[in-house]
PDB file of C-alpha atoms and ligand atoms in Angstrom:
ATOM      1  CA  MET A1395       0.000   0.000   0.000  1.00 89.00           C
ATOM      2  CA  ARG A1396       1.197   3.495  -0.811  1.00 96.00           C
ATOM      3  CA  GLY A1397       2.516   6.039   1.653  1.00 96.00           C
ATOM      4  CA  LEU A1398       3.613   3.859   4.554  1.00 98.00           C
ATOM      5  CA  LYS A1399       7.375   3.841   3.968  1.00 98.00           C
ATOM      6  CA  ASP A1400       9.167   5.800   6.729  1.00 98.00           C
ATOM      7  CA  LYS A1401       5.817   6.783   8.336  1.00 98.00           C
ATOM      8  CA  VAL A1402       5.979   6.919  12.122  1.00 98.00           C
ATOM      9  CA  VAL A1403       3.212   4.720  13.475  1.00 99.00           C
ATOM     10  CA  ILE A1404       2.073   4.309  17.081  1.00 99.00           C
ATOM     11  CA  VAL A1405       0.250   1.056  17.837  1.00 99.00           C
ATOM     12  CA  THR A1406      -1.194   0.799  21.355  1.00 99.00           C
ATOM     13  CA  GLY A1407      -1.388  -2.685  22.793  1.00 98.00           C
ATOM     14  CA  GLY A1408       1.459  -3.507  20.424  1.00 98.00           C
ATOM     15  CA  GLY A1409       2.636  -6.243  22.761  1.00 98.00           C
ATOM     16  CA  GLY A1410      -0.584  -8.226  22.311  1.00 98.00           C
ATOM     17  CA  GLY A1411      -2.076 -10.464  19.633  1.00 98.00           C
ATOM     18  CA  ILE A1412      -3.654  -8.115  17.083  1.00 98.00           C
ATOM     19  CA  GLY A1413      -1.334  -5.241  18.048  1.00 98.00           C
ATOM     20  CA  GLY A1414       1.790  -7.355  17.628  1.00 98.00           C
ATOM     21  CA  ALA A1415       0.697  -8.630  14.211  1.00 98.00           C
ATOM     22  CA  THR A1416      -0.123  -5.042  13.202  1.00 98.00           C
ATOM     23  CA  CYS A1417       3.273  -3.726  14.325  1.00 99.00           C
ATOM     24  CA  ARG A1418       5.050  -6.450  12.363  1.00 98.00           C
ATOM     25  CA  ARG A1419       3.022  -5.723   9.220  1.00 98.00           C
ATOM     26  CA  PHE A1420       3.743  -1.965   9.439  1.00 98.00           C
ATOM     27  CA  ALA A1421       7.442  -2.773   9.786  1.00 98.00           C
ATOM     28  CA  GLU A1422       7.246  -5.013   6.694  1.00 98.00           C
ATOM     29  CA  ALA A1423       5.845  -1.963   4.870  1.00 98.00           C
ATOM     30  CA  ALA A1424       8.969  -0.032   5.993  1.00 98.00           C
ATOM     31  CA  ALA A1425       7.137   2.138   8.525  1.00 98.00           C
ATOM     32  CA  LYS A1426       8.842   3.126  11.800  1.00 98.00           C
ATOM     33  CA  VAL A1427       6.861   1.552  14.605  1.00 99.00           C
ATOM     34  CA  ALA A1428       6.368   2.854  18.149  1.00 99.00           C
ATOM     35  CA  VAL A1429       5.111  -0.124  20.141  1.00 99.00           C
ATOM     36  CA  PHE A1430       3.023   1.160  23.077  1.00 99.00           C
ATOM     37  CA  ASP A1431       1.930  -1.237  25.818  1.00 98.00           C
ATOM     38  CA  ILE A1432       1.373  -1.218  29.563  1.00 98.00           C
ATOM     39  CA  ASP A1433       3.328  -4.494  29.533  1.00 98.00           C
ATOM     40  CA  ALA A1434       6.890  -3.287  28.942  1.00 98.00           C
ATOM     41  CA  ALA A1435       8.227  -6.797  28.326  1.00 98.00           C
ATOM     42  CA  ALA A1436       5.566  -7.547  25.716  1.00 98.00           C
ATOM     43  CA  ALA A1437       6.207  -4.241  23.934  1.00 98.00           C
ATOM     44  CA  GLY A1438       9.937  -4.961  24.011  1.00 98.00           C
ATOM     45  CA  HIS A1439       9.368  -8.421  22.585  1.00 98.00           C
ATOM     46  CA  THR A1440       7.470  -7.007  19.573  1.00 98.00           C
ATOM     47  CA  ALA A1441      10.058  -4.270  18.971  1.00 98.00           C
ATOM     48  CA  THR A1442      12.985  -6.712  19.238  1.00 98.00           C
ATOM     49  CA  ALA A1443      11.390  -9.165  16.809  1.00 98.00           C
ATOM     50  CA  ILE A1444      10.903  -6.337  14.305  1.00 98.00           C
ATOM     51  CA  ALA A1445      14.491  -5.121  14.711  1.00 98.00           C
ATOM     52  CA  GLU A1446      15.810  -8.679  14.294  1.00 98.00           C
ATOM     53  CA  ALA A1447      13.858  -8.949  11.038  1.00 98.00           C
ATOM     54  CA  GLY A1448      15.528  -5.761   9.789  1.00 98.00           C
ATOM     55  CA  GLY A1449      12.726  -3.300  10.572  1.00 98.00           C
ATOM     56  CA  THR A1450      12.570  -0.160  12.707  1.00 98.00           C
ATOM     57  CA  ALA A1451      10.692  -0.250  16.015  1.00 98.00           C
ATOM     58  CA  ARG A1452      10.962   1.112  19.526  1.00 98.00           C
ATOM     59  CA  ALA A1453       9.075  -0.022  22.614  1.00 98.00           C
ATOM     60  CA  PHE A1454       7.368   2.429  24.982  1.00 98.00           C
ATOM     61  CA  ALA A1455       5.875   1.308  28.276  1.00 98.00           C
ATOM     62  CA  CYS A1456       2.697   3.340  28.630  1.00 98.00           C
ATOM     63  CA  ASP A1457      -0.600   3.024  30.478  1.00 98.00           C
ATOM     64  CA  ILE A1458      -3.067   4.602  28.062  1.00 98.00           C
ATOM     65  CA  THR A1459      -5.504   5.346  30.898  1.00 98.00           C
ATOM     66  CA  ASP A1460      -3.030   7.923  32.299  1.00 98.00           C
ATOM     67  CA  HIS A1461      -3.326  11.229  30.394  1.00 98.00           C
ATOM     68  CA  ALA A1462       0.037  12.600  31.554  1.00 98.00           C
ATOM     69  CA  ALA A1463       1.847   9.324  30.875  1.00 98.00           C
ATOM     70  CA  VAL A1464       0.392   9.225  27.361  1.00 98.00           C
ATOM     71  CA  GLN A1465       1.562  12.799  26.656  1.00 98.00           C
ATOM     72  CA  GLY A1466       5.042  11.820  27.832  1.00 98.00           C
ATOM     73  CA  ALA A1467       5.184   8.597  25.826  1.00 98.00           C
ATOM     74  CA  VAL A1468       4.013  10.272  22.608  1.00 98.00           C
ATOM     75  CA  ALA A1469       6.665  12.986  23.091  1.00 98.00           C
ATOM     76  CA  ALA A1470       9.301  10.278  23.660  1.00 98.00           C
ATOM     77  CA  ALA A1471       8.200   8.389  20.537  1.00 98.00           C
ATOM     78  CA  GLU A1472       8.404  11.569  18.435  1.00 98.00           C
ATOM     79  CA  GLU A1473      11.833  12.341  19.883  1.00 98.00           C
ATOM     80  CA  ALA A1474      13.048   8.834  18.971  1.00 98.00           C
ATOM     81  CA  LEU A1475      11.353   8.265  15.608  1.00 98.00           C
ATOM     82  CA  GLY A1476       9.926  11.585  14.330  1.00 98.00           C
ATOM     83  CA  PRO A1477       6.460  13.151  13.999  1.00 98.00           C
ATOM     84  CA  VAL A1478       3.598  10.688  14.292  1.00 98.00           C
ATOM     85  CA  GLY A1479       1.848  10.026  10.980  1.00 98.00           C
ATOM     86  CA  VAL A1480      -0.405   7.157  12.049  1.00 98.00           C
ATOM     87  CA  LEU A1481      -2.081   6.260  15.339  1.00 99.00           C
ATOM     88  CA  VAL A1482      -3.656   2.835  15.803  1.00 99.00           C
ATOM     89  CA  ASN A1483      -5.697   2.655  19.006  1.00 98.00           C
ATOM     90  CA  ASN A1484      -5.681  -1.072  19.578  1.00 98.00           C
ATOM     91  CA  ALA A1485      -5.093  -1.631  23.312  1.00 98.00           C
ATOM     92  CA  GLY A1486      -8.137  -3.132  24.955  1.00 98.00           C
ATOM     93  CA  TRP A1487      -9.372  -5.288  27.787  1.00 97.00           C
ATOM     94  CA  ASP A1488     -12.472  -7.390  28.382  1.00 95.00           C
ATOM     95  CA  VAL A1489     -14.024  -9.639  30.987  1.00 92.00           C
ATOM     96  CA  PHE A1490     -16.980 -11.972  30.415  1.00 91.00           C
ATOM     97  CA  ARG A1491     -19.731 -11.079  32.892  1.00 93.00           C
ATOM     98  CA  LEU A1492     -23.474 -10.709  32.544  1.00 96.00           C
ATOM     99  CA  PHE A1493     -24.278  -7.075  33.267  1.00 97.00           C
ATOM    100  CA  LYS A1494     -26.504  -7.984  36.222  1.00 98.00           C
ATOM    101  CA  ASP A1495     -23.498  -9.640  37.908  1.00 97.00           C
ATOM    102  CA  SER A1496     -20.942  -6.937  37.061  1.00 97.00           C
ATOM    103  CA  THR A1497     -19.574  -4.332  39.471  1.00 97.00           C
ATOM    104  CA  PRO A1498     -18.986  -0.573  39.148  1.00 98.00           C
ATOM    105  CA  ALA A1499     -15.255  -1.211  39.629  1.00 97.00           C
ATOM    106  CA  GLU A1500     -15.274  -3.444  36.523  1.00 97.00           C
ATOM    107  CA  TRP A1501     -17.218  -0.800  34.552  1.00 98.00           C
ATOM    108  CA  GLN A1502     -14.633   1.825  35.487  1.00 98.00           C
ATOM    109  CA  LYS A1503     -11.741  -0.387  34.373  1.00 98.00           C
ATOM    110  CA  LEU A1504     -13.459  -1.256  31.088  1.00 98.00           C
ATOM    111  CA  ILE A1505     -14.287   2.377  30.374  1.00 98.00           C
ATOM    112  CA  ALA A1506     -10.786   3.583  31.334  1.00 98.00           C
ATOM    113  CA  ILE A1507      -8.984   1.163  29.012  1.00 98.00           C
ATOM    114  CA  ASN A1508     -11.415   0.793  26.107  1.00 98.00           C
ATOM    115  CA  LEU A1509     -12.697   4.367  25.846  1.00 98.00           C
ATOM    116  CA  VAL A1510     -10.722   6.911  27.897  1.00 98.00           C
ATOM    117  CA  GLY A1511      -7.415   5.365  26.794  1.00 98.00           C
ATOM    118  CA  ALA A1512      -8.211   6.077  23.165  1.00 98.00           C
ATOM    119  CA  LEU A1513      -9.320   9.634  24.029  1.00 98.00           C
ATOM    120  CA  ASN A1514      -5.982  10.228  25.773  1.00 98.00           C
ATOM    121  CA  MET A1515      -4.090   8.995  22.716  1.00 99.00           C
ATOM    122  CA  HIS A1516      -6.082  11.205  20.313  1.00 98.00           C
ATOM    123  CA  HIS A1517      -5.515  14.187  22.607  1.00 98.00           C
ATOM    124  CA  ALA A1518      -1.762  13.641  22.490  1.00 98.00           C
ATOM    125  CA  VAL A1519      -1.316  13.191  18.725  1.00 98.00           C
ATOM    126  CA  LEU A1520      -3.931  15.561  17.291  1.00 98.00           C
ATOM    127  CA  PRO A1521      -2.079  18.869  17.857  1.00 98.00           C
ATOM    128  CA  GLY A1522       0.910  17.637  15.841  1.00 98.00           C
ATOM    129  CA  MET A1523      -1.246  16.120  13.104  1.00 98.00           C
ATOM    130  CA  LEU A1524      -3.212  19.383  12.854  1.00 98.00           C
ATOM    131  CA  ALA A1525      -0.026  21.437  12.635  1.00 98.00           C
ATOM    132  CA  ARG A1526       1.221  19.179   9.824  1.00 98.00           C
ATOM    133  CA  LYS A1527      -2.251  18.908   8.236  1.00 98.00           C
ATOM    134  CA  ALA A1528      -1.713  15.156   7.896  1.00 98.00           C
ATOM    135  CA  GLY A1529      -2.641  12.131   9.906  1.00 98.00           C
ATOM    136  CA  ARG A1530      -4.278   8.748   9.882  1.00 98.00           C
ATOM    137  CA  ILE A1531      -6.083   7.350  12.901  1.00 99.00           C
ATOM    138  CA  VAL A1532      -7.430   3.806  13.016  1.00 99.00           C
ATOM    139  CA  ASN A1533      -9.475   2.778  16.032  1.00 99.00           C
ATOM    140  CA  ILE A1534      -9.978  -0.876  16.861  1.00 98.00           C
ATOM    141  CA  ALA A1535     -13.528  -1.409  18.092  1.00 98.00           C
ATOM    142  CA  SER A1536     -15.390  -4.732  17.942  1.00 98.00           C
ATOM    143  CA  ASP A1537     -18.310  -6.426  16.242  1.00 97.00           C
ATOM    144  CA  ALA A1538     -19.761  -6.450  19.789  1.00 96.00           C
ATOM    145  CA  ALA A1539     -20.343  -2.704  19.275  1.00 97.00           C
ATOM    146  CA  ARG A1540     -22.282  -3.275  16.055  1.00 95.00           C
ATOM    147  CA  VAL A1541     -24.579  -6.146  17.056  1.00 94.00           C
ATOM    148  CA  GLY A1542     -24.173  -6.655  20.821  1.00 95.00           C
ATOM    149  CA  SER A1543     -22.577  -9.625  22.560  1.00 93.00           C
ATOM    150  CA  SER A1544     -23.766 -11.444  25.689  1.00 91.00           C
ATOM    151  CA  GLY A1545     -21.434 -10.968  28.652  1.00 93.00           C
ATOM    152  CA  GLU A1546     -19.835  -7.849  27.164  1.00 95.00           C
ATOM    153  CA  ALA A1547     -22.363  -5.068  27.838  1.00 98.00           C
ATOM    154  CA  VAL A1548     -20.006  -2.373  29.123  1.00 98.00           C
ATOM    155  CA  TYR A1549     -17.201  -3.380  26.754  1.00 98.00           C
ATOM    156  CA  ALA A1550     -19.658  -3.142  23.849  1.00 98.00           C
ATOM    157  CA  ALA A1551     -20.830   0.258  25.114  1.00 98.00           C
ATOM    158  CA  CYS A1552     -17.222   1.494  25.149  1.00 98.00           C
ATOM    159  CA  LYS A1553     -16.547   0.203  21.653  1.00 98.00           C
ATOM    160  CA  ALA A1554     -19.811   1.712  20.355  1.00 98.00           C
ATOM    161  CA  GLY A1555     -18.744   4.949  22.031  1.00 98.00           C
ATOM    162  CA  LEU A1556     -15.404   4.717  20.248  1.00 98.00           C
ATOM    163  CA  ILE A1557     -17.232   4.390  16.931  1.00 98.00           C
ATOM    164  CA  GLY A1558     -19.357   7.495  17.626  1.00 98.00           C
ATOM    165  CA  PHE A1559     -16.257   9.376  18.758  1.00 98.00           C
ATOM    166  CA  SER A1560     -14.370   8.329  15.600  1.00 98.00           C
ATOM    167  CA  LYS A1561     -17.162   9.495  13.282  1.00 98.00           C
ATOM    168  CA  THR A1562     -17.329  12.838  15.069  1.00 98.00           C
ATOM    169  CA  LEU A1563     -13.564  13.397  14.919  1.00 98.00           C
ATOM    170  CA  ALA A1564     -13.619  12.336  11.279  1.00 98.00           C
ATOM    171  CA  ARG A1565     -16.061  15.206  10.638  1.00 98.00           C
ATOM    172  CA  GLU A1566     -14.182  17.719  12.813  1.00 98.00           C
ATOM    173  CA  HIS A1567     -10.898  17.100  10.992  1.00 98.00           C
ATOM    174  CA  ALA A1568     -11.903  16.061   7.460  1.00 98.00           C
ATOM    175  CA  ARG A1569     -10.683  19.422   6.155  1.00 98.00           C
ATOM    176  CA  HIS A1570      -7.365  19.134   7.991  1.00 98.00           C
ATOM    177  CA  GLY A1571      -5.868  16.149   6.190  1.00 97.00           C
ATOM    178  CA  ILE A1572      -6.698  13.775   9.041  1.00 98.00           C
ATOM    179  CA  THR A1573      -8.765  10.644   8.559  1.00 98.00           C
ATOM    180  CA  VAL A1574     -10.330   8.586  11.348  1.00 99.00           C
ATOM    181  CA  ASN A1575     -11.651   5.101  10.605  1.00 99.00           C
ATOM    182  CA  VAL A1576     -12.628   2.045  12.620  1.00 98.00           C
ATOM    183  CA  VAL A1577     -11.821  -1.642  12.258  1.00 98.00           C
ATOM    184  CA  CYS A1578     -14.051  -4.126  14.093  1.00 98.00           C
ATOM    185  CA  PRO A1579     -12.574  -7.549  14.759  1.00 98.00           C
ATOM    186  CA  GLY A1580     -14.864 -10.438  15.555  1.00 96.00           C
ATOM    187  CA  ALA A1581     -13.683 -13.336  17.701  1.00 94.00           C
ATOM    188  CA  THR A1582      -9.907 -13.476  17.265  1.00 96.00           C
ATOM    189  CA  ASN A1583      -7.430 -15.988  18.627  1.00 95.00           C
ATOM    190  CA  THR A1584      -5.591 -13.859  21.241  1.00 95.00           C
ATOM    191  CA  ALA A1585      -5.042 -13.752  25.011  1.00 93.00           C
ATOM    192  CA  LEU A1586      -8.039 -11.434  25.351  1.00 92.00           C
ATOM    193  CA  PHE A1587     -10.323 -13.957  23.653  1.00 90.00           C
ATOM    194  CA  ALA A1588      -8.896 -16.827  25.708  1.00 90.00           C
ATOM    195  CA  ASP A1589      -9.644 -14.880  28.935  1.00 88.00           C
ATOM    196  CA  TYR A1590     -13.146 -14.091  27.679  1.00 85.00           C
ATOM    197  CA  LYS A1591     -13.827 -17.781  26.990  1.00 86.00           C
ATOM    198  CA  ARG A1592     -12.459 -18.807  30.395  1.00 87.00           C
ATOM    199  CA  GLY A1593     -14.722 -16.209  32.035  1.00 84.00           C
ATOM    200  CA  ALA A1594     -17.729 -17.679  30.244  1.00 82.00           C
ATOM    201  CA  GLY A1595     -16.898 -21.014  31.880  1.00 85.00           C
ATOM    202  CA  ASN A1596     -16.896 -23.305  28.848  1.00 83.00           C
ATOM    203  CA  PRO A1597     -14.156 -22.400  26.330  1.00 86.00           C
ATOM    204  CA  GLU A1598     -14.648 -25.438  24.047  1.00 88.00           C
ATOM    205  CA  LYS A1599     -18.400 -24.844  23.715  1.00 88.00           C
ATOM    206  CA  LEU A1600     -17.827 -21.158  22.948  1.00 85.00           C
ATOM    207  CA  ASP A1601     -15.162 -22.003  20.358  1.00 88.00           C
ATOM    208  CA  GLU A1602     -17.635 -24.276  18.624  1.00 91.00           C
ATOM    209  CA  ALA A1603     -20.444 -21.693  18.849  1.00 89.00           C
ATOM    210  CA  PHE A1604     -18.225 -19.026  17.261  1.00 87.00           C
ATOM    211  CA  ARG A1605     -17.079 -21.411  14.539  1.00 90.00           C
ATOM    212  CA  ARG A1606     -20.704 -22.140  13.700  1.00 94.00           C
ATOM    213  CA  ALA A1607     -21.671 -18.446  13.764  1.00 93.00           C
ATOM    214  CA  VAL A1608     -18.897 -17.279  11.422  1.00 96.00           C
ATOM    215  CA  PRO A1609     -19.843 -17.834   7.767  1.00 96.00           C
ATOM    216  CA  MET A1610     -16.194 -18.527   6.908  1.00 97.00           C
ATOM    217  CA  GLY A1611     -16.188 -21.281   9.528  1.00 96.00           C
ATOM    218  CA  ARG A1612     -13.317 -20.226  11.784  1.00 96.00           C
ATOM    219  CA  ILE A1613     -12.375 -17.541  14.251  1.00 94.00           C
ATOM    220  CA  ALA A1614      -9.790 -14.973  13.139  1.00 97.00           C
ATOM    221  CA  GLU A1615      -6.061 -15.182  13.667  1.00 98.00           C
ATOM    222  CA  PRO A1616      -4.318 -11.910  14.637  1.00 98.00           C
ATOM    223  CA  GLU A1617      -2.728 -11.805  11.167  1.00 98.00           C
ATOM    224  CA  ASP A1618      -6.202 -11.451   9.622  1.00 98.00           C
ATOM    225  CA  LEU A1619      -6.491  -7.884  10.957  1.00 98.00           C
ATOM    226  CA  PRO A1620      -3.469  -5.845   9.767  1.00 98.00           C
ATOM    227  CA  GLY A1621      -4.537  -5.708   6.104  1.00 98.00           C
ATOM    228  CA  ALA A1622      -7.548  -3.498   6.870  1.00 98.00           C
ATOM    229  CA  ILE A1623      -5.603  -1.460   9.432  1.00 99.00           C
ATOM    230  CA  LEU A1624      -2.740  -0.740   7.030  1.00 98.00           C
ATOM    231  CA  PHE A1625      -5.190   0.107   4.253  1.00 98.00           C
ATOM    232  CA  PHE A1626      -6.901   2.812   6.364  1.00 98.00           C
ATOM    233  CA  SER A1627      -3.412   4.069   7.329  1.00 98.00           C
ATOM    234  CA  SER A1628      -2.198   4.336   3.753  1.00 98.00           C
ATOM    235  CA  ASP A1629      -2.433   6.953   1.002  1.00 97.00           C
ATOM    236  CA  ASP A1630      -4.756   4.566  -0.832  1.00 98.00           C
ATOM    237  CA  ALA A1631      -7.418   5.420   1.778  1.00 98.00           C
ATOM    238  CA  ALA A1632      -6.879   9.190   1.550  1.00 98.00           C
ATOM    239  CA  PHE A1633     -10.542   9.877   0.608  1.00 98.00           C
ATOM    240  CA  ILE A1634     -12.051   7.520   3.188  1.00 98.00           C
ATOM    241  CA  THR A1635     -12.990   8.760   6.645  1.00 98.00           C
ATOM    242  CA  GLY A1636     -15.550   8.012   9.347  1.00 98.00           C
ATOM    243  CA  GLN A1637     -15.993   4.424   8.146  1.00 98.00           C
ATOM    244  CA  VAL A1638     -16.405   1.208  10.096  1.00 98.00           C
ATOM    245  CA  LEU A1639     -15.132  -2.076   8.644  1.00 98.00           C
ATOM    246  CA  SER A1640     -15.682  -5.511  10.180  1.00 98.00           C
ATOM    247  CA  VAL A1641     -12.918  -8.071   9.753  1.00 98.00           C
ATOM    248  CA  SER A1642     -14.693 -11.120  11.083  1.00 97.00           C
ATOM    249  CA  GLY A1643     -15.222 -13.731   8.386  1.00 97.00           C
ATOM    250  CA  GLY A1644     -18.736 -12.427   7.692  1.00 96.00           C
ATOM    251  CA  LEU A1645     -19.904 -12.714  11.337  1.00 94.00           C
ATOM    252  CA  THR A1646     -21.678  -9.376  10.957  1.00 94.00           C
ATOM    253  CA  MET A1647     -22.744  -7.803   7.694  1.00 93.00           C
ATOM    254  CA  ALA A1648     -23.746  -4.283   8.714  1.00 80.00           C
ATOM    255  CA  GLY A1649     -25.028  -1.978   5.971  1.00 72.00           C
TER     256      GLY A1649
HETATM  257  N1  LIG B2157      -9.579 -10.964  20.378  1.00 75.12           N
HETATM  258  C1  LIG B2157     -10.838 -10.722  20.060  1.00 75.12           C
HETATM  259  O1  LIG B2157     -11.661 -11.651  19.973  1.00 75.12           O
HETATM  260  C2  LIG B2157     -11.297  -9.317  19.824  1.00 75.12           C
HETATM  261  C3  LIG B2157     -12.580  -9.128  19.296  1.00 75.12           C
HETATM  262  C4  LIG B2157     -13.020  -7.840  19.053  1.00 75.12           C
HETATM  263  C5  LIG B2157     -12.198  -6.758  19.327  1.00 75.12           C
HETATM  264  N2  LIG B2157     -10.947  -6.965  19.852  1.00 75.12           N
HETATM  265  C6  LIG B2157     -10.129  -5.775  20.135  1.00 75.12           C
HETATM  266  O2  LIG B2157      -8.862  -5.905  19.516  1.00 75.12           O
HETATM  267  C7  LIG B2157      -7.898  -5.149  20.259  1.00 75.12           C
HETATM  268  C8  LIG B2157      -6.679  -6.007  20.513  1.00 75.12           C
HETATM  269  O3  LIG B2157      -7.029  -7.069  21.370  1.00 75.12           O
HETATM  270  P1  LIG B2157      -6.308  -8.492  21.353  1.00 75.12           P
HETATM  271  O4  LIG B2157      -7.356  -9.487  21.139  1.00 75.12           O
HETATM  272  O5  LIG B2157      -5.116  -8.464  20.479  1.00 75.12           O
HETATM  273  O6  LIG B2157      -5.905  -8.590  22.902  1.00 75.12           O
HETATM  274  P2  LIG B2157      -4.522  -8.880  23.644  1.00 75.12           P
HETATM  275  O7  LIG B2157      -4.905  -9.121  25.069  1.00 75.12           O
HETATM  276  O8  LIG B2157      -3.719  -9.893  22.916  1.00 75.12           O
HETATM  277  O9  LIG B2157      -3.768  -7.475  23.503  1.00 75.12           O
HETATM  278  C9  LIG B2157      -4.193  -6.318  24.188  1.00 75.12           C
HETATM  279  C10 LIG B2157      -2.953  -5.531  24.565  1.00 75.12           C
HETATM  280  O10 LIG B2157      -3.368  -4.307  25.186  1.00 75.12           O
HETATM  281  C11 LIG B2157      -2.502  -4.038  26.247  1.00 75.12           C
HETATM  282  N3  LIG B2157      -3.123  -3.149  27.229  1.00 75.12           N
HETATM  283  C12 LIG B2157      -4.150  -3.451  28.075  1.00 75.12           C
HETATM  284  N4  LIG B2157      -4.404  -2.408  28.866  1.00 75.12           N
HETATM  285  C13 LIG B2157      -3.545  -1.422  28.510  1.00 75.12           C
HETATM  286  C14 LIG B2157      -3.315  -0.101  28.984  1.00 75.12           C
HETATM  287  N5  LIG B2157      -4.025   0.410  29.992  1.00 75.12           N
HETATM  288  N6  LIG B2157      -2.353   0.637  28.395  1.00 75.12           N
HETATM  289  C15 LIG B2157      -1.612   0.124  27.365  1.00 75.12           C
HETATM  290  N7  LIG B2157      -1.780  -1.125  26.904  1.00 75.12           N
HETATM  291  C16 LIG B2157      -2.733  -1.887  27.455  1.00 75.12           C
HETATM  292  C17 LIG B2157      -2.204  -5.419  26.844  1.00 75.12           C
HETATM  293  O11 LIG B2157      -1.038  -5.418  27.662  1.00 75.12           O
HETATM  294  C18 LIG B2157      -2.080  -6.266  25.597  1.00 75.12           C
HETATM  295  O12 LIG B2157      -0.744  -6.351  25.143  1.00 75.12           O
HETATM  296  C19 LIG B2157      -8.622  -4.702  21.545  1.00 75.12           C
HETATM  297  O13 LIG B2157      -9.024  -3.355  21.395  1.00 75.12           O
HETATM  298  C20 LIG B2157      -9.813  -5.612  21.607  1.00 75.12           C
HETATM  299  O14 LIG B2157     -10.878  -5.029  22.319  1.00 75.12           O
HETATM  300  C21 LIG B2157     -10.480  -8.209  20.081  1.00 75.12           C
END
């Protein structure tokens, strides 16, 4: 895809499943990758693997729920790699719990990571993108936001909120060279999904239920996601903003 070579890209949750695969794919496209994660070791692992494969990446330990820490980490990434051209808000967290059994403490954690974290990241990169009149933002939501998902009420609310936020920012900055789009994974084979299945109490049954529900007959692998993310980040998507794309084997087919 055009326009990714030498671009500085921040991927939050870059130490995890989808984030790691996305970082590696950006590096293959010759972008310079800032791997953000609260788990310093995981971020370091992704950055080291990229460097060993001949790419450019740096790891930044950062809790996206902390506004000041995010400002500091974005400044450090720009100091190390240059002005940020692409932000991928991918870090997320989930717990399987019927809403009636959930607690306010869980809601606060879900909202902090899945919604406020992304707001903090936008707040940190937007001034620079506006000054340069150029930027690509890709927010990772979930099919749970589009069609609902039992046991994920507050998570789904956060992800739906992220979609509304993305569409609004897309409008606010369409004339400033900044695009904001959303990718919605469905069930994807990562640590987050494994935790979710454990929380539901019957991982094998859930695996089978998801396999049956997905028209393509399997859950996603992390490597299924970067194609759409890189496309929205590229020059090929320059005239696309405020859009939501599911990458879920046909699980949802929203109009
Ligand atoms: N796996 C799925 O089935 C699925 C489905 C729909 C959407 N998603 C979304 O995809 C994205 C990636 O999830 P994944 O499945 O790769 O999960 P994952 O658990 O493999 O990775 C998530 C990463 O986010 C990091 N993280 C968590 N809290 C953080 C914080 N406060 N600050 C910085 N980093 C933090 C974790 O350390 C981890 O490395 C998430 O936004 C998730 O909601 C996943």
